[in-house]
């Protein structure tokens, strides 16, 4: 039997919104739910009222020798790891298998909630025959000229409690900008979820529905032009790091900057969520390990 809740969150315009919600499983602080095209983290539960914040997570790798490796804050997506999730990395040139063993609702230095995930080695690569889960965390060895800049960016984002968004190109691959443009030209309003609609400048409560798709396409088209110009130009908004296994592009920002037409973090997140960066050949990177 479904359990009824009231979901409470603050809109991008600063207004408190309340929505009815039915869940097959009871919610608790730290629960993640998908609503209006976005993943939300339950920060507090007051009876049947669930206070939500945009869901984000941070992954900690706990090595057998006690050493810990902490990742950046990431926006929660359907592919985010959870307890029981297995993945592999490269340790000293050899595959290493991990399993997420713990998740915990935690707060950053600004008091904002996030889901802290801890992974430990499960050594399944030593099985006979070896069982190695998919290489889901993108660990690469940075060149000397890129490692310092990447580390500084991740540290800056960590200190500010900001999101880091990373996308990558395979070795030798160039962005297919024409394919990305063709994808945007063909996109339909049914492919734009509620949160992305608002981030593209649509006010569903005031704007006529027949104008929504035009507004979205104009915003995403401008985002693509700006993203391409920055990637091919001065990198004022989008950082580029060269790795032995390809190129990584990074943008740092906040929840608010996801709707900012002048933010590189906004360009990257909107274009990725719309599918345009995927059409251009970019893939999302979950984590970068600098060694």
Coordinates of C-alpha atoms in Angstrom, one line a residue:
X1 CA 0.0 0.0 0.0
X2 CA 1.3 3.4 -1.0
X3 CA 2.3 5.9 1.7
X4 CA 1.2 9.5 1.3
X5 CA 3.6 12.4 1.8
X6 CA 3.9 16.1 1.2
X7 CA 7.1 17.1 -0.5
X8 CA 8.4 20.5 0.5
X9 CA 11.1 22.3 -1.4
X10 CA 12.2 25.8 -2.4
X11 CA 11.8 26.7 -6.1
X12 CA 14.5 28.4 -8.1
X13 CA 12.6 31.6 -7.6
X14 CA 12.8 31.2 -3.9
X15 CA 9.2 30.2 -3.2
X16 CA 8.2 27.2 -1.0
X17 CA 6.4 24.5 -3.0
X18 CA 4.4 21.7 -1.6
X19 CA 3.4 18.6 -3.7
X20 CA 1.5 15.4 -2.8
X21 CA 3.5 12.3 -3.2
X22 CA 2.9 8.6 -2.8
X23 CA 5.7 6.1 -2.1
X24 CA 5.7 2.3 -2.0
X25 CA 8.5 2.5 0.6
X26 CA 8.7 4.7 3.7
X27 CA 10.8 7.8 3.3
X28 CA 13.5 8.7 5.8
X29 CA 16.2 11.4 6.1
X30 CA 18.8 10.4 3.4
X31 CA 16.3 8.9 1.1
X32 CA 16.6 9.9 -2.6
X33 CA 13.6 10.3 -4.8
X34 CA 13.1 11.4 -8.4
X35 CA 10.4 14.1 -8.9
X36 CA 9.8 16.7 -11.6
X37 CA 12.8 15.6 -13.6
X38 CA 15.3 15.9 -10.8
X39 CA 16.7 13.8 -7.9
X40 CA 15.9 15.1 -4.4
X41 CA 17.4 14.3 -1.1
X42 CA 15.1 14.0 2.0
X43 CA 16.8 16.4 4.5
X44 CA 14.2 16.1 7.2
X45 CA 11.0 14.3 7.8
X46 CA 8.2 15.8 10.0
X47 CA 5.4 13.3 10.1
X48 CA 4.3 13.1 6.5
X49 CA 6.1 16.3 5.4
X50 CA 9.4 15.6 3.7
X51 CA 11.8 18.6 3.4
X52 CA 13.8 18.2 0.2
X53 CA 17.1 19.6 -1.1
X54 CA 18.7 18.9 -4.5
X55 CA 20.3 15.5 -4.2
X56 CA 24.1 15.4 -4.3
X57 CA 26.6 12.8 -3.2
X58 CA 30.3 12.4 -2.4
X59 CA 32.2 9.1 -2.7
X60 CA 35.0 8.1 -0.3
X61 CA 37.3 5.2 -1.2
X62 CA 38.6 3.5 2.0
X63 CA 41.8 1.5 1.1
X64 CA 42.8 -1.6 3.1
X65 CA 45.8 0.3 4.6
X66 CA 43.5 2.9 6.1
X67 CA 44.2 5.5 3.5
X68 CA 41.1 7.3 2.3
X69 CA 40.4 9.1 -1.0
X70 CA 37.7 11.6 -1.1
X71 CA 35.9 12.6 -4.3
X72 CA 34.2 15.9 -5.2
X73 CA 30.5 16.8 -4.6
X74 CA 28.5 15.4 -7.5
X75 CA 24.9 16.1 -8.5
X76 CA 22.9 12.9 -7.9
X77 CA 21.9 11.1 -11.2
X78 CA 20.3 7.7 -11.8
X79 CA 23.8 6.3 -12.4
X80 CA 25.1 7.4 -9.0
X81 CA 26.5 4.6 -6.8
X82 CA 24.5 3.3 -3.8
X83 CA 25.1 0.6 -1.1
X84 CA 25.9 -2.7 -2.8
X85 CA 27.0 -1.0 -6.0
X86 CA 30.3 -2.5 -7.3
X87 CA 32.8 -0.9 -9.6
X88 CA 36.5 -1.2 -10.5
X89 CA 39.4 1.2 -10.7
X90 CA 43.1 0.9 -11.6
X91 CA 45.5 0.6 -8.7
X92 CA 49.2 0.5 -9.5
X93 CA 48.4 -0.4 -13.1
X94 CA 46.2 -3.4 -12.2
X95 CA 42.4 -3.7 -11.9
X96 CA 40.9 -3.3 -8.4
X97 CA 37.3 -4.1 -7.4
X98 CA 35.3 -2.0 -4.9
X99 CA 31.8 -2.1 -3.3
X100 CA 29.9 0.7 -1.7
X101 CA 29.3 -0.4 1.9
X102 CA 27.8 2.6 3.6
X103 CA 25.7 5.7 2.9
X104 CA 25.0 8.4 5.4
X105 CA 23.2 11.8 5.4
X106 CA 25.9 14.3 6.1
X107 CA 26.3 18.1 6.0
X108 CA 29.1 20.2 4.5
X109 CA 30.8 23.1 6.1
X110 CA 27.9 25.4 5.0
X111 CA 25.4 23.1 6.7
X112 CA 23.9 21.8 3.4
X113 CA 23.0 18.1 3.2
X114 CA 24.5 15.5 1.0
X115 CA 24.8 11.7 0.8
X116 CA 28.2 10.5 1.9
X117 CA 29.1 7.1 0.3
X118 CA 31.9 4.9 1.5
X119 CA 33.4 2.1 -0.7
X120 CA 35.8 -0.6 0.3
X121 CA 37.8 -3.1 -1.6
X122 CA 36.0 -6.4 -2.2
X123 CA 38.9 -8.1 -4.1
X124 CA 36.6 -9.9 -6.6
X125 CA 39.4 -9.5 -9.2
X126 CA 41.2 -12.3 -7.3
X127 CA 38.3 -14.8 -7.8
X128 CA 39.0 -17.8 -10.0
X129 CA 37.9 -17.0 -12.6
X130 CA 38.2 -13.3 -11.9
X131 CA 35.0 -11.3 -11.6
X132 CA 35.5 -7.7 -12.4
X133 CA 32.7 -5.2 -12.3
X134 CA 32.3 -2.5 -14.9
X135 CA 34.9 0.3 -14.7
X136 CA 32.5 3.0 -13.6
X137 CA 34.8 5.4 -11.9
X138 CA 37.1 7.0 -14.4
X139 CA 40.5 6.8 -12.8
X140 CA 43.2 8.2 -15.0
X141 CA 46.8 9.3 -14.6
X142 CA 47.1 13.0 -15.3
X143 CA 50.0 14.5 -17.1
X144 CA 52.2 16.8 -15.0
X145 CA 50.9 19.9 -16.7
X146 CA 47.3 19.0 -16.0
X147 CA 47.4 17.5 -12.6
X148 CA 48.0 20.7 -10.6
X149 CA 45.2 22.6 -12.3
X150 CA 42.7 19.7 -11.9
X151 CA 43.6 19.2 -8.2
X152 CA 43.2 23.0 -7.6
X153 CA 39.8 23.0 -9.2
X154 CA 38.5 20.1 -7.2
X155 CA 39.9 21.5 -4.0
X156 CA 38.3 24.9 -4.7
X157 CA 34.9 23.2 -5.3
X158 CA 35.2 21.1 -2.2
X159 CA 36.0 24.2 0.0
X160 CA 33.0 26.1 -1.4
X161 CA 30.7 23.1 -1.3
X162 CA 30.0 23.4 -5.0
X163 CA 29.1 20.8 -7.6
X164 CA 31.7 19.5 -10.1
X165 CA 30.5 18.3 -13.5
X166 CA 32.9 16.4 -15.7
X167 CA 32.5 15.1 -19.2
X168 CA 35.1 13.4 -21.4
X169 CA 36.1 12.6 -24.9
X170 CA 37.7 9.3 -25.8
X171 CA 41.4 9.4 -27.0
X172 CA 41.6 11.0 -30.4
X173 CA 37.9 11.8 -30.6
X174 CA 36.7 15.3 -31.5
X175 CA 33.3 16.7 -30.6
X176 CA 30.7 16.2 -33.3
X177 CA 29.1 19.7 -33.0
X178 CA 27.0 19.1 -36.1
X179 CA 25.4 16.0 -34.6
X180 CA 24.7 18.0 -31.4
X181 CA 23.0 20.7 -33.4
X182 CA 20.9 18.2 -35.4
X183 CA 19.9 16.6 -32.1
X184 CA 18.7 19.9 -30.7
X185 CA 16.8 20.7 -33.9
X186 CA 14.9 17.5 -33.6
X187 CA 14.2 17.5 -29.9
X188 CA 10.5 17.5 -28.8
X189 CA 8.9 19.1 -25.7
X190 CA 8.1 15.6 -24.4
X191 CA 11.9 15.0 -24.0
X192 CA 12.4 18.0 -21.8
X193 CA 11.7 17.2 -18.1
X194 CA 10.2 19.8 -15.8
X195 CA 13.4 20.9 -14.1
X196 CA 15.2 21.3 -17.4
X197 CA 12.3 23.3 -18.7
X198 CA 12.6 25.8 -15.9
X199 CA 16.4 25.9 -16.2
X200 CA 15.9 26.8 -19.9
X201 CA 13.9 29.9 -19.0
X202 CA 10.3 28.7 -19.2
X203 CA 7.8 29.7 -16.5
X204 CA 5.2 26.9 -16.9
X205 CA 2.7 28.9 -14.7
X206 CA 2.8 32.0 -17.0
X207 CA 4.2 31.2 -20.4
X208 CA 1.9 29.8 -23.1
X209 CA 2.6 26.1 -23.7
X210 CA 2.9 26.6 -27.4
X211 CA 6.0 28.8 -26.8
X212 CA 7.8 26.4 -24.5
X213 CA 9.7 24.4 -27.1
X214 CA 10.9 27.6 -28.9
X215 CA 12.2 29.0 -25.7
X216 CA 14.0 25.7 -24.8
X217 CA 15.6 25.3 -28.3
X218 CA 16.8 28.9 -28.2
X219 CA 18.4 28.5 -24.8
X220 CA 20.0 25.2 -25.6
X221 CA 21.2 26.4 -29.0
X222 CA 22.8 29.4 -27.3
X223 CA 24.3 27.1 -24.7
X224 CA 25.9 24.9 -27.4
X225 CA 27.4 27.9 -29.1
X226 CA 28.8 29.3 -25.8
X227 CA 30.1 25.9 -24.7
X228 CA 31.8 25.2 -28.1
X229 CA 33.3 28.7 -28.2
X230 CA 34.8 28.3 -24.7
X231 CA 36.1 24.8 -25.3
X232 CA 37.7 25.9 -28.5
X233 CA 38.8 29.3 -27.1
X234 CA 40.0 30.7 -23.9
X235 CA 38.4 28.2 -21.4
X236 CA 37.1 31.1 -19.3
X237 CA 34.2 28.9 -18.0
X238 CA 35.1 25.3 -19.0
X239 CA 38.4 23.8 -17.9
X240 CA 40.1 21.2 -20.0
X241 CA 42.5 18.6 -18.6
X242 CA 44.6 16.3 -20.8
X243 CA 44.8 12.7 -19.6
X244 CA 46.5 9.7 -21.0
X245 CA 43.1 8.2 -21.7
X246 CA 41.6 11.2 -23.3
X247 CA 40.4 14.7 -22.4
X248 CA 38.2 15.8 -19.5
X249 CA 36.2 19.0 -19.4
X250 CA 35.1 20.4 -16.1
X251 CA 32.7 23.0 -14.8
X252 CA 32.1 24.1 -11.2
X253 CA 29.0 25.7 -10.0
X254 CA 26.0 25.8 -7.7
X255 CA 22.3 24.8 -7.8
X256 CA 21.5 28.3 -8.9
X257 CA 24.1 28.4 -11.7
X258 CA 22.3 25.4 -13.4
X259 CA 19.7 28.0 -14.6
X260 CA 22.2 30.8 -15.4
X261 CA 22.5 31.5 -19.1
X262 CA 26.0 33.0 -18.6
X263 CA 27.4 30.1 -16.5
X264 CA 29.6 27.4 -18.0
X265 CA 28.3 25.1 -15.3
X266 CA 24.8 25.9 -16.6
X267 CA 25.8 25.3 -20.3
X268 CA 27.3 21.9 -19.4
X269 CA 24.5 20.6 -17.2
X270 CA 21.7 21.8 -19.4
X271 CA 23.3 20.4 -22.6
X272 CA 24.1 17.1 -20.9
X273 CA 20.6 16.7 -19.4
X274 CA 19.0 17.4 -22.8
X275 CA 21.2 14.8 -24.5
X276 CA 23.1 17.2 -26.7
X277 CA 26.5 16.5 -25.3
X278 CA 26.0 12.8 -25.6
X279 CA 25.1 13.3 -29.3
X280 CA 28.4 15.2 -29.7
X281 CA 30.4 12.3 -28.3
X282 CA 30.9 13.5 -24.7
X283 CA 30.4 11.0 -21.8
X284 CA 29.9 11.8 -18.2
X285 CA 32.8 11.2 -15.8
X286 CA 32.0 10.1 -12.3
X287 CA 35.3 10.8 -10.7
X288 CA 38.9 11.7 -11.7
X289 CA 41.8 10.3 -9.6
X290 CA 44.9 12.4 -9.8
X291 CA 48.1 10.5 -8.9

